[in-house]
Amino acid sequence: MSSDELIQGQAQELRRGTVVLACLALLETPQYGYALLETLDRAGVTVDGNTLYPLLRRLEKQGLLISEWNTDETRPRKFYRISPEGAEVREGLLREWRDLVAAIARLTEETP
């Protein structure tokens, strides 16, 4: 396996752990799944639909998201938004993320 392939695989593992935080950060404003996929992609967080949709259902089951069907348009869409508990979890995850980024920065700083 080439180093590029190894980097790709490890980078995918890093991203996989951040998708929950990214979704909780974005869903302050209700969005349906496909729009969320596009928003994440534009932000540089590439997620496959086969990963995102089960994740949204899991977060809803955990009480972190609330969903509502919008049937006003010709095609019904399920919109997701963050719940109050999800907002608390998001804040905790953001603290953890910032602490982790700071720790990695300390570990990778070059010493004179």
Coordinates of C-alpha atoms in Angstrom, one line a residue:
M1 CA 0.0 0.0 0.0
S2 CA 1.4 3.4 -1.0
S3 CA 1.8 6.2 1.5
D4 CA -0.8 8.2 -0.4
E5 CA -3.3 5.4 0.1
L6 CA -2.4 5.2 3.8
I7 CA -2.9 8.9 4.2
Q8 CA -6.2 8.7 2.4
G9 CA -7.4 5.9 4.7
Q10 CA -6.2 7.7 7.9
A11 CA -7.7 11.0 6.8
Q12 CA -11.0 9.3 6.3
E13 CA -10.8 8.0 9.9
L14 CA -10.1 11.5 11.1
R15 CA -13.1 12.9 9.2
R16 CA -15.4 10.2 10.3
G17 CA -15.0 11.3 13.9
T18 CA -15.8 14.9 13.1
V19 CA -19.1 14.5 11.1
V20 CA -21.2 14.4 14.2
L21 CA -19.8 17.7 15.4
A22 CA -20.2 19.2 11.9
C23 CA -23.8 18.1 11.7
L24 CA -24.7 19.5 15.2
A25 CA -22.9 22.7 14.3
L26 CA -24.9 23.2 11.1
L27 CA -28.4 22.1 12.2
E28 CA -29.2 25.1 14.3
T29 CA -31.0 26.0 11.1
P30 CA -33.3 23.1 9.9
Q31 CA -32.1 21.3 6.8
Y32 CA -33.0 18.2 4.9
G33 CA -30.4 15.5 4.3
Y34 CA -29.4 16.3 0.7
A35 CA -29.0 20.0 1.5
L36 CA -26.9 19.1 4.5
L37 CA -24.7 16.9 2.3
E38 CA -24.1 19.8 0.0
T39 CA -23.4 22.3 2.8
L40 CA -20.9 19.9 4.4
D41 CA -19.3 19.3 1.0
R42 CA -18.9 23.0 0.3
A43 CA -17.3 23.4 3.8
G44 CA -14.8 20.7 2.9
V45 CA -16.4 17.9 5.0
T46 CA -17.1 15.3 2.4
V47 CA -19.6 12.7 3.5
D48 CA -21.3 10.0 1.6
G49 CA -25.1 9.9 1.7
N50 CA -24.9 6.2 2.9
T51 CA -23.0 7.5 5.9
L52 CA -25.0 10.7 6.6
Y53 CA -28.6 9.4 6.6
P54 CA -28.0 6.6 9.1
L55 CA -26.0 9.1 11.2
L56 CA -29.0 11.6 11.2
R57 CA -31.4 8.8 12.3
R58 CA -29.0 7.7 15.0
L59 CA -28.6 11.3 16.3
E60 CA -32.4 11.7 16.3
K61 CA -32.8 8.4 18.2
Q62 CA -30.3 9.7 20.8
G63 CA -32.4 12.8 21.2
L64 CA -29.8 15.1 19.7
L65 CA -31.8 16.0 16.6
I66 CA -35.5 16.7 16.0
S67 CA -37.1 15.9 12.6
E68 CA -40.2 17.2 10.9
W69 CA -41.7 16.3 7.5
N70 CA -42.3 19.2 5.2
T71 CA -45.1 18.2 2.8
D72 CA -45.7 21.7 1.4
E73 CA -43.7 21.0 -1.7
T74 CA -44.4 18.4 -4.3
R75 CA -41.7 16.2 -2.8
P76 CA -42.0 15.6 1.0
R77 CA -38.7 16.2 2.8
K78 CA -37.6 15.4 6.3
F79 CA -36.0 18.3 7.9
Y80 CA -33.6 18.0 10.9
R81 CA -32.7 20.5 13.5
I82 CA -30.7 20.3 16.7
S83 CA -32.6 19.7 19.9
P84 CA -31.8 21.5 23.2
E85 CA -29.9 18.4 24.4
G86 CA -28.1 18.3 21.1
A87 CA -27.0 21.9 21.6
E88 CA -25.5 21.0 25.0
V89 CA -23.7 18.0 23.5
R90 CA -22.5 20.2 20.6
E91 CA -21.0 22.7 23.1
G92 CA -19.3 19.9 25.0
L93 CA -17.9 18.4 21.8
L94 CA -16.7 21.8 20.7
R95 CA -14.7 22.1 24.0
E96 CA -13.3 18.7 23.4
W97 CA -12.4 19.5 19.8
R98 CA -10.6 22.7 20.8
D99 CA -8.7 20.9 23.5
L100 CA -7.7 18.2 21.1
V101 CA -6.5 20.7 18.4
A102 CA -4.5 22.6 21.0
A103 CA -2.9 19.3 22.3
I104 CA -2.0 18.2 18.7
A105 CA -0.5 21.7 18.1
R106 CA 1.6 21.3 21.2
L107 CA 2.7 17.9 20.2
T108 CA 3.7 18.9 16.7
E109 CA 5.4 22.2 17.5
E110 CA 9.1 22.1 16.5
T111 CA 11.4 22.7 19.4
P112 CA 14.5 24.9 18.8

